[in-house]
Coordinates of C-alpha atoms in Angstrom, one line a residue:
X1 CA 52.7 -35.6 51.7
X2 CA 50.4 -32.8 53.5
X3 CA 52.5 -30.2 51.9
X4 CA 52.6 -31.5 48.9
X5 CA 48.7 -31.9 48.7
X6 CA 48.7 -28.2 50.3
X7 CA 50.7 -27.2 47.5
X8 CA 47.9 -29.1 44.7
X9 CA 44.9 -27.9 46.6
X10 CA 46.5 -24.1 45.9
X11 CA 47.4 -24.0 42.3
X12 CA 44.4 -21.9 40.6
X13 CA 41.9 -24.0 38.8
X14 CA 41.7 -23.7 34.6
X15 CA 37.8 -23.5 33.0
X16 CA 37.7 -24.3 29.4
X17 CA 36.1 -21.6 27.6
X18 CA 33.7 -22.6 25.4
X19 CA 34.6 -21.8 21.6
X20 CA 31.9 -19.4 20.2
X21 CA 31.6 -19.9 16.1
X22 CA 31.0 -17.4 13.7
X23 CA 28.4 -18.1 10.5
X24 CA 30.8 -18.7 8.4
X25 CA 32.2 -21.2 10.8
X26 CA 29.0 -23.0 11.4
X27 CA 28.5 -23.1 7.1
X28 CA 31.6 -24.8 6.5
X29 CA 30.3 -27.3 9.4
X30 CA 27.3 -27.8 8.1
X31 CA 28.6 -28.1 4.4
X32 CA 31.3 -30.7 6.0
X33 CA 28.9 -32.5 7.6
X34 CA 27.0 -33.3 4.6
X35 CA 29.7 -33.9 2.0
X36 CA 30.1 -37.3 4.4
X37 CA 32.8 -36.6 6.8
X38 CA 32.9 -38.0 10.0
X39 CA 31.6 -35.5 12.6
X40 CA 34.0 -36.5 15.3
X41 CA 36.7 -34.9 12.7
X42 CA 35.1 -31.9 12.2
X43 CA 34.7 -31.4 15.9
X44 CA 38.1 -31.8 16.5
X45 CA 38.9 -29.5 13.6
X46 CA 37.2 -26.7 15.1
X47 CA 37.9 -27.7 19.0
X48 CA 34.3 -27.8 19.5
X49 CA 32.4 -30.9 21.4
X50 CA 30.3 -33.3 19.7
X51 CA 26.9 -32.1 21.1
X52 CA 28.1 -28.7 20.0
X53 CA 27.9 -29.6 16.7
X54 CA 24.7 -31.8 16.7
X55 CA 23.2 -28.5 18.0
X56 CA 24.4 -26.4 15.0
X57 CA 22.9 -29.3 12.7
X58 CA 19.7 -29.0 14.7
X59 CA 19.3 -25.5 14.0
X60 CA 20.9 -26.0 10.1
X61 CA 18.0 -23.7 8.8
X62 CA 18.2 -20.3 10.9
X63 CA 21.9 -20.3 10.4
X64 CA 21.6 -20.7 6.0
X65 CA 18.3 -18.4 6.6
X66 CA 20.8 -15.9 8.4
X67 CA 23.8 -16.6 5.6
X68 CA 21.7 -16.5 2.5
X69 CA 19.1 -13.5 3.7
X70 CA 22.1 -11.1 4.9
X71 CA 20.6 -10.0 7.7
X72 CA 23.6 -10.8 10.1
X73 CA 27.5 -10.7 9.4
X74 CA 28.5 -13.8 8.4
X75 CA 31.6 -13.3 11.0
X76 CA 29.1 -12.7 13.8
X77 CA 28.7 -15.3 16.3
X78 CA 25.1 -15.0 17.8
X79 CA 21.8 -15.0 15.9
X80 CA 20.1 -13.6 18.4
X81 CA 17.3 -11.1 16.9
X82 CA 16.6 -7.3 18.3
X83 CA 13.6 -6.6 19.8
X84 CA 12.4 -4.4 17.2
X85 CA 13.1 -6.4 14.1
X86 CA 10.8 -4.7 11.7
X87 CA 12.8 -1.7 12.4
X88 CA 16.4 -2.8 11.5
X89 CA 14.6 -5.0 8.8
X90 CA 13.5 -1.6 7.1
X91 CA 16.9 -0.1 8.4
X92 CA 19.0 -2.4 6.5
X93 CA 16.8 -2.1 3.7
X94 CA 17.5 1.6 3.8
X95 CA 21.1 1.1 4.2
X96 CA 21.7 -1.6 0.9
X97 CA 19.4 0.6 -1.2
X98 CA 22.1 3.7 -0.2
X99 CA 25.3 1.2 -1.0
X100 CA 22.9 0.4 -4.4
X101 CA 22.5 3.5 -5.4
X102 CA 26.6 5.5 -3.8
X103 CA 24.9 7.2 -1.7
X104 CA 27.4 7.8 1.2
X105 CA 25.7 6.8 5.0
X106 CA 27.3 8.0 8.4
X107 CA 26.4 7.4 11.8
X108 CA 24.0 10.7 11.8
X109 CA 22.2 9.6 8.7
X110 CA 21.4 6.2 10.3
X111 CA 20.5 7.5 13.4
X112 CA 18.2 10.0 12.2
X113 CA 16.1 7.2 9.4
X114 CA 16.0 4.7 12.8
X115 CA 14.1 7.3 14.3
X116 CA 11.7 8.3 11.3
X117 CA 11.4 4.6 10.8
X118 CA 10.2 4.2 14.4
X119 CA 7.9 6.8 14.2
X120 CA 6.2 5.4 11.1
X121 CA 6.2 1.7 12.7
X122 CA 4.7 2.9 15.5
X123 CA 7.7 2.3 17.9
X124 CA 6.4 5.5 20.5
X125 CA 9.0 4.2 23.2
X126 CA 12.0 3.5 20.8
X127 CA 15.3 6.8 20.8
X128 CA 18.0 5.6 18.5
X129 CA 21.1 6.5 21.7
X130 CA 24.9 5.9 20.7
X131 CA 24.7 2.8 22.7
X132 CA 21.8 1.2 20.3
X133 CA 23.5 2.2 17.1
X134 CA 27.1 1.1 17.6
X135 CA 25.0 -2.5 18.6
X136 CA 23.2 -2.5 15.8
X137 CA 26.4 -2.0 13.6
X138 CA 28.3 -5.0 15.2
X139 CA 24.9 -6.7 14.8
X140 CA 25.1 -6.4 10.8
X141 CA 28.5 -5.7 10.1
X142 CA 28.2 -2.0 9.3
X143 CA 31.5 0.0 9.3
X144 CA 31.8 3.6 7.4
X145 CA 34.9 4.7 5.6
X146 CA 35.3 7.7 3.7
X147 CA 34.8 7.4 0.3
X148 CA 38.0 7.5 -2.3
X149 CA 38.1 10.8 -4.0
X150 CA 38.3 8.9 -7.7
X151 CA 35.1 6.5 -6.4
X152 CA 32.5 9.6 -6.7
X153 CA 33.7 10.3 -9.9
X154 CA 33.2 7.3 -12.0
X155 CA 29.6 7.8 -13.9
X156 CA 27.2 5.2 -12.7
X157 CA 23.6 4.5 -14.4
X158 CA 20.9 4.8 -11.6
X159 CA 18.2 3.4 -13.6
X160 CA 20.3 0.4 -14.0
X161 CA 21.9 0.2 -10.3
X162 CA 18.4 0.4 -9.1
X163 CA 16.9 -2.6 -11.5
X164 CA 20.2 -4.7 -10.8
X165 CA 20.4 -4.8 -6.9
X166 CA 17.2 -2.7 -5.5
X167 CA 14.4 -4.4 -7.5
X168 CA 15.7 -7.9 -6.6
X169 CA 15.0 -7.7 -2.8
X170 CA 11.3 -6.5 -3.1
X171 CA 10.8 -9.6 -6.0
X172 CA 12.6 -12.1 -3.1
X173 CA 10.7 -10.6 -0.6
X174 CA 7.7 -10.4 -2.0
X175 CA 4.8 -13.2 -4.5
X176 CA 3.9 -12.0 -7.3
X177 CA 0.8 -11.8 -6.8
X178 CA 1.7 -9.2 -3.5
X179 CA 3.9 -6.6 -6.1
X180 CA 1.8 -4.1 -7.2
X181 CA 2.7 -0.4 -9.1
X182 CA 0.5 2.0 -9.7
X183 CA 0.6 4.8 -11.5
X184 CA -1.3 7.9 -12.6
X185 CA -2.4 8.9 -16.1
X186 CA -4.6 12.3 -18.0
X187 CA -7.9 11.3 -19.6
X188 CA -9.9 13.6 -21.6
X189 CA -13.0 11.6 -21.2
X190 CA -14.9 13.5 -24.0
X191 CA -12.5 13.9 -26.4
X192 CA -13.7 12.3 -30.1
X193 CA -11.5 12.1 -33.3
X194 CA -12.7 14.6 -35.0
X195 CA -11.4 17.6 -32.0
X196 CA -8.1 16.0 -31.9
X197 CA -6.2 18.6 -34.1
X198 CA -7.6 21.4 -31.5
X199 CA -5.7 19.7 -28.6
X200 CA -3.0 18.5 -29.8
X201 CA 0.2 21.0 -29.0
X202 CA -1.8 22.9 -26.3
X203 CA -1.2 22.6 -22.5
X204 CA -5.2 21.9 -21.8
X205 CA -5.7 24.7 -19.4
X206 CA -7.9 26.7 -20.5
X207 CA -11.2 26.1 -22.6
X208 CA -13.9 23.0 -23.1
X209 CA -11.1 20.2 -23.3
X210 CA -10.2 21.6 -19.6
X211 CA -13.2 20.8 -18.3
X212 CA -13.5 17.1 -19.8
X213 CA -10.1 16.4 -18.4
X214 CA -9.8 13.6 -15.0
X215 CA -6.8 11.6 -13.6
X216 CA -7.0 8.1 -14.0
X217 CA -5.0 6.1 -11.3
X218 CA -4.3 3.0 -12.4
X219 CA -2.6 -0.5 -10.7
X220 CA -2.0 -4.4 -10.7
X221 CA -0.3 -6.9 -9.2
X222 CA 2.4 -8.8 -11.2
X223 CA 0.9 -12.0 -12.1
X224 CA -2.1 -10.1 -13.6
X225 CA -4.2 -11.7 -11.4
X226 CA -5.7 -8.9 -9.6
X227 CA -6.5 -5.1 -10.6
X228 CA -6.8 -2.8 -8.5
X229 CA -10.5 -0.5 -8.4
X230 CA -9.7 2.6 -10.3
X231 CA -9.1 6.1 -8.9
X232 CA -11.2 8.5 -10.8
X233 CA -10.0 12.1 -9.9
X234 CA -12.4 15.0 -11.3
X235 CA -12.5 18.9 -11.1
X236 CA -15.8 18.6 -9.7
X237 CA -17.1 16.8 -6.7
X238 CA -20.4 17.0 -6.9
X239 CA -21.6 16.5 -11.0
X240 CA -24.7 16.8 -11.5
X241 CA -24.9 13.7 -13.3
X242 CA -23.9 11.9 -10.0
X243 CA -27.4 13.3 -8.1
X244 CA -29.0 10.0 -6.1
X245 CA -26.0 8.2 -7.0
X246 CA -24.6 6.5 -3.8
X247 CA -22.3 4.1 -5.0
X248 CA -20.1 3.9 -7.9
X249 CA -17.9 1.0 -9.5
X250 CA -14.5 3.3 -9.2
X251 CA -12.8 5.7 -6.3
X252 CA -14.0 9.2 -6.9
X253 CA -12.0 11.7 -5.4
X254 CA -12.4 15.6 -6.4
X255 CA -10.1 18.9 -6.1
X256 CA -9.7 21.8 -8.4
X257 CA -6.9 20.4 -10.5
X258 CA -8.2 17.1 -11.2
X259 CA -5.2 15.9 -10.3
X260 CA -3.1 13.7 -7.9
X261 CA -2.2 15.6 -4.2
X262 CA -0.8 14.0 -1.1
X263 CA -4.0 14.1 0.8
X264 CA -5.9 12.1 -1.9
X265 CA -3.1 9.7 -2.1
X266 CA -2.7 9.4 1.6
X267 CA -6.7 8.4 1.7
X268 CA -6.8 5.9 -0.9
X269 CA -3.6 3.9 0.4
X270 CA -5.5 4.0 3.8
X271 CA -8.4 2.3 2.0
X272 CA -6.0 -0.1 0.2
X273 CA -4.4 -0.8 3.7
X274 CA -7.4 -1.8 5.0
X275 CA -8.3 -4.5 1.9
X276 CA -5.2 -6.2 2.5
X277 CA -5.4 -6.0 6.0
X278 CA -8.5 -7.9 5.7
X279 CA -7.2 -10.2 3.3
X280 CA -4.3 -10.8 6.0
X281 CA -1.7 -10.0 3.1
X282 CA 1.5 -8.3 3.1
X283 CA 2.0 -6.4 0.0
X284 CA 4.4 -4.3 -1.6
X285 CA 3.3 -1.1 -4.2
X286 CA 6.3 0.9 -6.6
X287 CA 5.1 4.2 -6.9
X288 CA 7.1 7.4 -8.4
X289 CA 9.1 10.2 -6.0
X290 CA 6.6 12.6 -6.3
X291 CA 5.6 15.7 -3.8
X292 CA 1.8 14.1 -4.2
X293 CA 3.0 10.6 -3.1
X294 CA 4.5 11.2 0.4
X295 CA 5.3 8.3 3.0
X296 CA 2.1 7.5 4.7
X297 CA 2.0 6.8 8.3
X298 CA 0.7 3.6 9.8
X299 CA 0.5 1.3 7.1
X300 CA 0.4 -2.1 8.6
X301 CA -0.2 -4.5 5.2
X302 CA 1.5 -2.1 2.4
X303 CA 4.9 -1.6 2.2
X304 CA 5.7 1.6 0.1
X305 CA 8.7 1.3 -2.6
X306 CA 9.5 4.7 -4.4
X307 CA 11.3 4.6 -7.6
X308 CA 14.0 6.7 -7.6
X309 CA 13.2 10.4 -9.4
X310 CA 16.0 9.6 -11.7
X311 CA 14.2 6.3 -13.0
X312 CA 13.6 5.7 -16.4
X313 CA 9.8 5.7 -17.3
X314 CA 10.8 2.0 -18.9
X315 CA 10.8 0.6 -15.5
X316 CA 7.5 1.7 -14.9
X317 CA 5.0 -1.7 -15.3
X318 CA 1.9 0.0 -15.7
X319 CA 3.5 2.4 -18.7
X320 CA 4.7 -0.3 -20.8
X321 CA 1.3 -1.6 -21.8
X322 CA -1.6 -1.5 -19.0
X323 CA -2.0 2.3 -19.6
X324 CA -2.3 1.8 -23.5
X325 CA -4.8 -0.8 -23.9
X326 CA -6.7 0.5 -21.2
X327 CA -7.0 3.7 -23.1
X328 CA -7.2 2.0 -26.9
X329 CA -10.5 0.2 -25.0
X330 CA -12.0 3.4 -23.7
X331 CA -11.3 5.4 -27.1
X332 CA -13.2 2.6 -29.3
X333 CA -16.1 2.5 -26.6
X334 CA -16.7 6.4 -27.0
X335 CA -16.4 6.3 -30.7
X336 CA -19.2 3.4 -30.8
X337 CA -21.4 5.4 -29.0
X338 CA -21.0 8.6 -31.2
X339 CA -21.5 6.4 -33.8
X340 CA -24.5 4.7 -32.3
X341 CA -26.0 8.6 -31.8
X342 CA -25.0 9.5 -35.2
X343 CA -26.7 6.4 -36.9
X344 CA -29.7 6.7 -34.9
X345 CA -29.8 10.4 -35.9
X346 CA -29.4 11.6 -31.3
X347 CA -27.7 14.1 -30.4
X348 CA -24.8 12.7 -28.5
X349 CA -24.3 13.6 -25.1
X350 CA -21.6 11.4 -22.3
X351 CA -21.8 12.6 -19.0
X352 CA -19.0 12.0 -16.4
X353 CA -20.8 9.0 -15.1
X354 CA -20.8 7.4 -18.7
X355 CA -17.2 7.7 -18.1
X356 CA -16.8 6.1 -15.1
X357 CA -18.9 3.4 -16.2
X358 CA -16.7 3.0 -19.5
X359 CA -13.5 3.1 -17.6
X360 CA -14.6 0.4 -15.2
X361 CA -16.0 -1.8 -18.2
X362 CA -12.8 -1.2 -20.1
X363 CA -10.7 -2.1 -17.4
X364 CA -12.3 -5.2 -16.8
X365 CA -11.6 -5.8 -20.1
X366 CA -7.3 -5.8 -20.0
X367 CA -6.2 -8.9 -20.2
X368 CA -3.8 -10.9 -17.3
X369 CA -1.5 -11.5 -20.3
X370 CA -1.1 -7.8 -21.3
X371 CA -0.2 -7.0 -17.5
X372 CA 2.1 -10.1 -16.9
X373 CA 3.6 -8.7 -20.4
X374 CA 4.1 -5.0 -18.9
X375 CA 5.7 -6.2 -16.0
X376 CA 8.0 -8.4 -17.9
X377 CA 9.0 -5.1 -20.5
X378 CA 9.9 -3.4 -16.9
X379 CA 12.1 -5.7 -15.6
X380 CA 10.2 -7.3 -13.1
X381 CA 10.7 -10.9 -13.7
X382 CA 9.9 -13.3 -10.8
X383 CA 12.8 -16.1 -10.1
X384 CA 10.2 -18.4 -8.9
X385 CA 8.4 -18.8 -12.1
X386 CA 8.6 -17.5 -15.8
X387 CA 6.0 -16.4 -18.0
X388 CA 5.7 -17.4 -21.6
X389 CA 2.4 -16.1 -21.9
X390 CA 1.3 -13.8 -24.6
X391 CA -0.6 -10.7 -25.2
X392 CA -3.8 -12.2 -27.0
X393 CA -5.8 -8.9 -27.3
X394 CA -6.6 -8.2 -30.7
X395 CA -6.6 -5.0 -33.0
X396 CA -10.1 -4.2 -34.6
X397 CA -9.3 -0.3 -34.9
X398 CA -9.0 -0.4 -38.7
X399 CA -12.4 -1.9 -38.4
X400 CA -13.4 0.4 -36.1
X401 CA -12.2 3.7 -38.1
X402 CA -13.5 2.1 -41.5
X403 CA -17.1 2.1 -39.8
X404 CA -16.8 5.4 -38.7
X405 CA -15.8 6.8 -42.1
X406 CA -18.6 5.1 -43.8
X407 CA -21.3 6.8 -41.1
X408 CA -19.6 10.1 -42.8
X409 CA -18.0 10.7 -39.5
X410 CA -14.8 12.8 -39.6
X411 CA -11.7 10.9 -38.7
X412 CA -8.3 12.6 -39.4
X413 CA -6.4 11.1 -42.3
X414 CA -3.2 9.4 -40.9
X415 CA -4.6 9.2 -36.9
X416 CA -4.2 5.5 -35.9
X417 CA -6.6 4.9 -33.2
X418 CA -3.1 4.4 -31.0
X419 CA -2.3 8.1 -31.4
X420 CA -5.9 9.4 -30.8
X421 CA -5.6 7.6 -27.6
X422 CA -2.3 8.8 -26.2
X423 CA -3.0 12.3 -27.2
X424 CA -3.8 12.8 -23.5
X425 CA -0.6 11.2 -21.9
X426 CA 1.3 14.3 -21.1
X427 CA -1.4 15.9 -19.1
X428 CA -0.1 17.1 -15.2
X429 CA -1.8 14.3 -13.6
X430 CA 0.1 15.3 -10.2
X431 CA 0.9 18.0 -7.4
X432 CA 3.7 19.5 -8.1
X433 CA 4.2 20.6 -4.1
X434 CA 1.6 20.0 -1.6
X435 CA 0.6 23.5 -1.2
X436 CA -3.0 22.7 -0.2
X437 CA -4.6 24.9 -2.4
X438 CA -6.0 22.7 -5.2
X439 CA -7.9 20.8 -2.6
X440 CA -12.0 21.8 -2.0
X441 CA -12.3 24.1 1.3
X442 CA -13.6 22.1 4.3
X443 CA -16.7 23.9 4.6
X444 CA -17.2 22.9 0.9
X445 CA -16.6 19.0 0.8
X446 CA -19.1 16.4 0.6
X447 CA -20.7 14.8 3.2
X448 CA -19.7 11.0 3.3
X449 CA -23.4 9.9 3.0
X450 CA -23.3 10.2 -0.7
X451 CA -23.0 12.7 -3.3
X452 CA -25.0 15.9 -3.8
X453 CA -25.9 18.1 -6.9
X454 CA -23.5 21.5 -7.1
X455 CA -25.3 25.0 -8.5
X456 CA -21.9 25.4 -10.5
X457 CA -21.8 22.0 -11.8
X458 CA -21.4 21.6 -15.9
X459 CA -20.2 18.2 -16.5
X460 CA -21.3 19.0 -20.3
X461 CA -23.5 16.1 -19.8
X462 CA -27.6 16.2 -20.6
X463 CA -27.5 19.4 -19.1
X464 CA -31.4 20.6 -18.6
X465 CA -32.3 16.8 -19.2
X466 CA -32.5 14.7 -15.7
X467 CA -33.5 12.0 -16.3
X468 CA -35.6 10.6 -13.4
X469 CA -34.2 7.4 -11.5
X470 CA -36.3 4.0 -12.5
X471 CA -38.7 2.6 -10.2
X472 CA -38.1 -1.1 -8.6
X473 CA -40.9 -2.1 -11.0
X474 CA -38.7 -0.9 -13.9
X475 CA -35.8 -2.3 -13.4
X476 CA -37.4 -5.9 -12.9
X477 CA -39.0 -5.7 -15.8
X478 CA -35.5 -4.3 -17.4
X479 CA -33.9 -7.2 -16.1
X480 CA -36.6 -9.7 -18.0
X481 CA -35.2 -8.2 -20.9
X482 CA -32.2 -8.7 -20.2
X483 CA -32.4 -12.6 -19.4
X484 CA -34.5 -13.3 -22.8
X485 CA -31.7 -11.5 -24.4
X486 CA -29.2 -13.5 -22.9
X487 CA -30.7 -16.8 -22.8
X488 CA -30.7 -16.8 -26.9
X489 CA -26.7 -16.8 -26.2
X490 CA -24.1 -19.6 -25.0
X491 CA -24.0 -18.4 -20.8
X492 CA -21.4 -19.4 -18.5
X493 CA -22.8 -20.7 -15.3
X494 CA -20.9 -17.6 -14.1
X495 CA -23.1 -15.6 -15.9
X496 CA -25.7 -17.2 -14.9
X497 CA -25.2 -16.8 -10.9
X498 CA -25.0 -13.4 -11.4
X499 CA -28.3 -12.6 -13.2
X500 CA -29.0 -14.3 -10.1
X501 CA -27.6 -12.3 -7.7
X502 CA -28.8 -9.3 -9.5
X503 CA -32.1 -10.0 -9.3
X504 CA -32.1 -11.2 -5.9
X505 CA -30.3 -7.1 -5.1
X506 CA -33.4 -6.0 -7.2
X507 CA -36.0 -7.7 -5.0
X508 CA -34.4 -7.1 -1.4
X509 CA -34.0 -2.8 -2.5
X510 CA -36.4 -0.9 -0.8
X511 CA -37.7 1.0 -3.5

């Protein structure tokens, strides 16, 4: 009997492993648990003990958030996250847009984006080795073959591939009212009906239309419910029409081409960071592949998303509608005030800060429905919620050119007032490669205080005609006028809080 218990005591002991499941697994449990069948079943179907599977059910949302997101293999066992997730996040992202778009990846590519992705998150510390890369693949899945020979050759539409499985993570990912595009346009601000003919067909690089001509940047959100401030970029950076001016209602930025470079677009999505920061928001902004739009470093509430340089303009919100009415608004506000000079027998004169003040009036103006309308003729269509809403702006040109014919002003026979206001569209409004040189010297910008006047400056304006600032006493008394004026009409209590506030600003300035 002692030997035999010798020989019991001897014979090696056997541990159950513990079964590990993979997603997949663990969906088909959860899916069997809730079409009714009796858990002791599915446990024995899978060799797994009961508590096992009460602890899947307990953590039923992380494992369909990991399924349905695609952030993890579904043959992968563990959900445990890396500790920098924002990294793979904007890794993976990288990676599916590639796949989107047949654009072969190896194991050099994805090392070398890990790294520029670190540096842009701020991840100092972080060297993609061999050792985190081959975990990161297991992590998600990620295996590279070489592509067939016949796969490269069939033709594939970009434009397409991009709006059918690139454009749908962002509008997952993202509210609506968090998707923004922007997008730059030409603006001669001066340009009247009856000087049309001498643009049209010309490049606008040499003569007075030259020197009239600004970039307008404009952007939304998707909804329509917010529009961004305007960014006003002129040849000039101190006009003289801007002398005592401190503030103004738009961005102003200034270099020798009036147009878009990386530096000004690097400073203005800085400031945009630092609104939504504020706002404690996480947005995302489409913008084109352009030399003058370049990543931007430290960005920690905007998310950059560059359509590809292939795109078609059709998927670009802000051309399909913002742009135009914004324009059509601008074009019948400058023909009202030549007309009001004409009537009143003045000579007319519309300085670049008449222009800034129009532009931000007009863009007031455009309507949530025309922007939710643009977005819509893009392709961005939210899945959480559709839109039947309706562009309600309404066409007075013909009223607008009738009145101008019948003041005897010129107004070329078969121009709609559509046409008059695109005839600017095809202006450069961008660098074509950040050279530098269309930027101001440093020893020549403008101090941040303010604005100051410029020897050279000829913004065509009331040139030889300052007109002195008003005094606090004149503007109060500007501001009675005002309120008897607007006190004859039906106000808003709206309206009324802000005559308000304005007057309260009046009283509390210092002069």
């Amino acid at each position: 009997m002692a030997e035999a218990s010798e020989d019991a005591s001897a014979l090696p002991v056997t541990v159950k492993k513990k079964k590990s499941l993979s997603i997949e697994e663990k969906i088909d449990i959860i899916n069997a648990v809730e079409s009714g069948k009796k858990k002791a079943e599915i446990a024995a179907e899978y060799g797994i003990k009961k508590n096992s599977l009460s602890s899947i059910m307990k953590n039923k949302d992380k494992v369909l958030e990991a399924f349905e997101s695609l952030r993890f293999d579904p043959k992968r066992k563990r959900l445990r996250t890396a500790f920098y997730t924002d990294l793979e996040e904007a890794l993976m992202r990288w990676y599916r847009i590639a796949q989107c778009l047949n654009v072969p990846v190896n194991g050099p590519m994805l090392r070398l984006k890990a790294n520029d992705f670190a540096q842009k998150l701020g991840h100092n510390d972080f060297k993609c080795s061999n050792g985190w890369l081959d975990r990161f693949k297991s992590r998600y899945g990620l295996v590279f073959r070489a592509q067939p020979v016949e796969a490269t050759a069939v033709s594939v539409d970009p434009s397409a591939v991009w709006h059918q499985n690139v454009l749908p993570y962002y509008l997952n990912d993202y509210h609506p009212k968090n998707v923004f595009n922007i997008k730059e346009t030409g603006l001669l601000y001066r340009m009247l009906p009856t000087n049309t003919f001498a643009f049209k067909g010309e490049t606008c690089s040499i003569g007075q239309l030259c020197k009239d001509r600004i970039t307008l940047v404009v952007g939304t959100n998707m909804d329509g419910s917010e529009k961004l401030p305007l960014l006003v970029i002129g040849k000039n950076k101190t006009p003289h029409c801007f002398k005592g001016i401190k503030s103004l209602p738009v961005c102003y930025e200034a270099n020798r081409m009036a147009w878009m470079t990386s530096d000004v677009f690097e400073r203005w999505m800085q400031k945009l960071d630092e609104k939504f920061q504020a706002q404690q928001r996480r947005v995302v902004i489409f913008v084109d592949s352009f030399p003058s739009h370049p990543e931007v470093k430290n960005l920690k509430s905007i998310e950059l998303a560059f359509f590809p340089s292939c795109l078609s303009s059709k998927f670009i919100a802000m051309k399909q509608g913002v742009i135009k009415s914004l324009k059509i608004k601008y074009r019948h506000c400058l023909i009202k005030k030549f007309l009001s000079s004409v009537e009143g027998s003045k000579e007319f004169t519309f300085s670049l800060l008449d222009a800034v003040d129009t532009l931000h009036l007009c863009w007031r103006a455009v309507t949530p429905e025309t922007i939710v309308k643009s977005y819509e003729e893009a392709g961005f269509k939210s899945q959480k919620e559709e839109s039947d809403r309706t562009n309600a702006e309404t066409d007075t040109s013909l009223d607008l050119v009738a009145h101008a014919q019948a003041a005897g002003v010129e107004f070329p026979e078969g121009l709609s007032i559509e046409e008059y206001a695109a005839l600017d569209d095809d202006l450069e409004t961008c660098e074509a490669a950040p050279k530098g040189d269309s930027e101001w010297p440093e020893e020549n910008k403008s101090e941040e205080t303010g604005f100051y006047t410029s020897d050279e400056e000829d913004d065509g304006g009331s040139l030889g005609t300052e007109l002195p600032l008003p005094s606090k006493t004149e503007a109060i008394t500007a501001l009675e006028t005002l309120k008897n004026f607007l006190r004859s009409q039906d106000m808003s209590d709206e309206l009324h809080n802000s005559l308000a506030d304005l007057e309260i600003f009046i009283n509390s300035s210092s002069k």
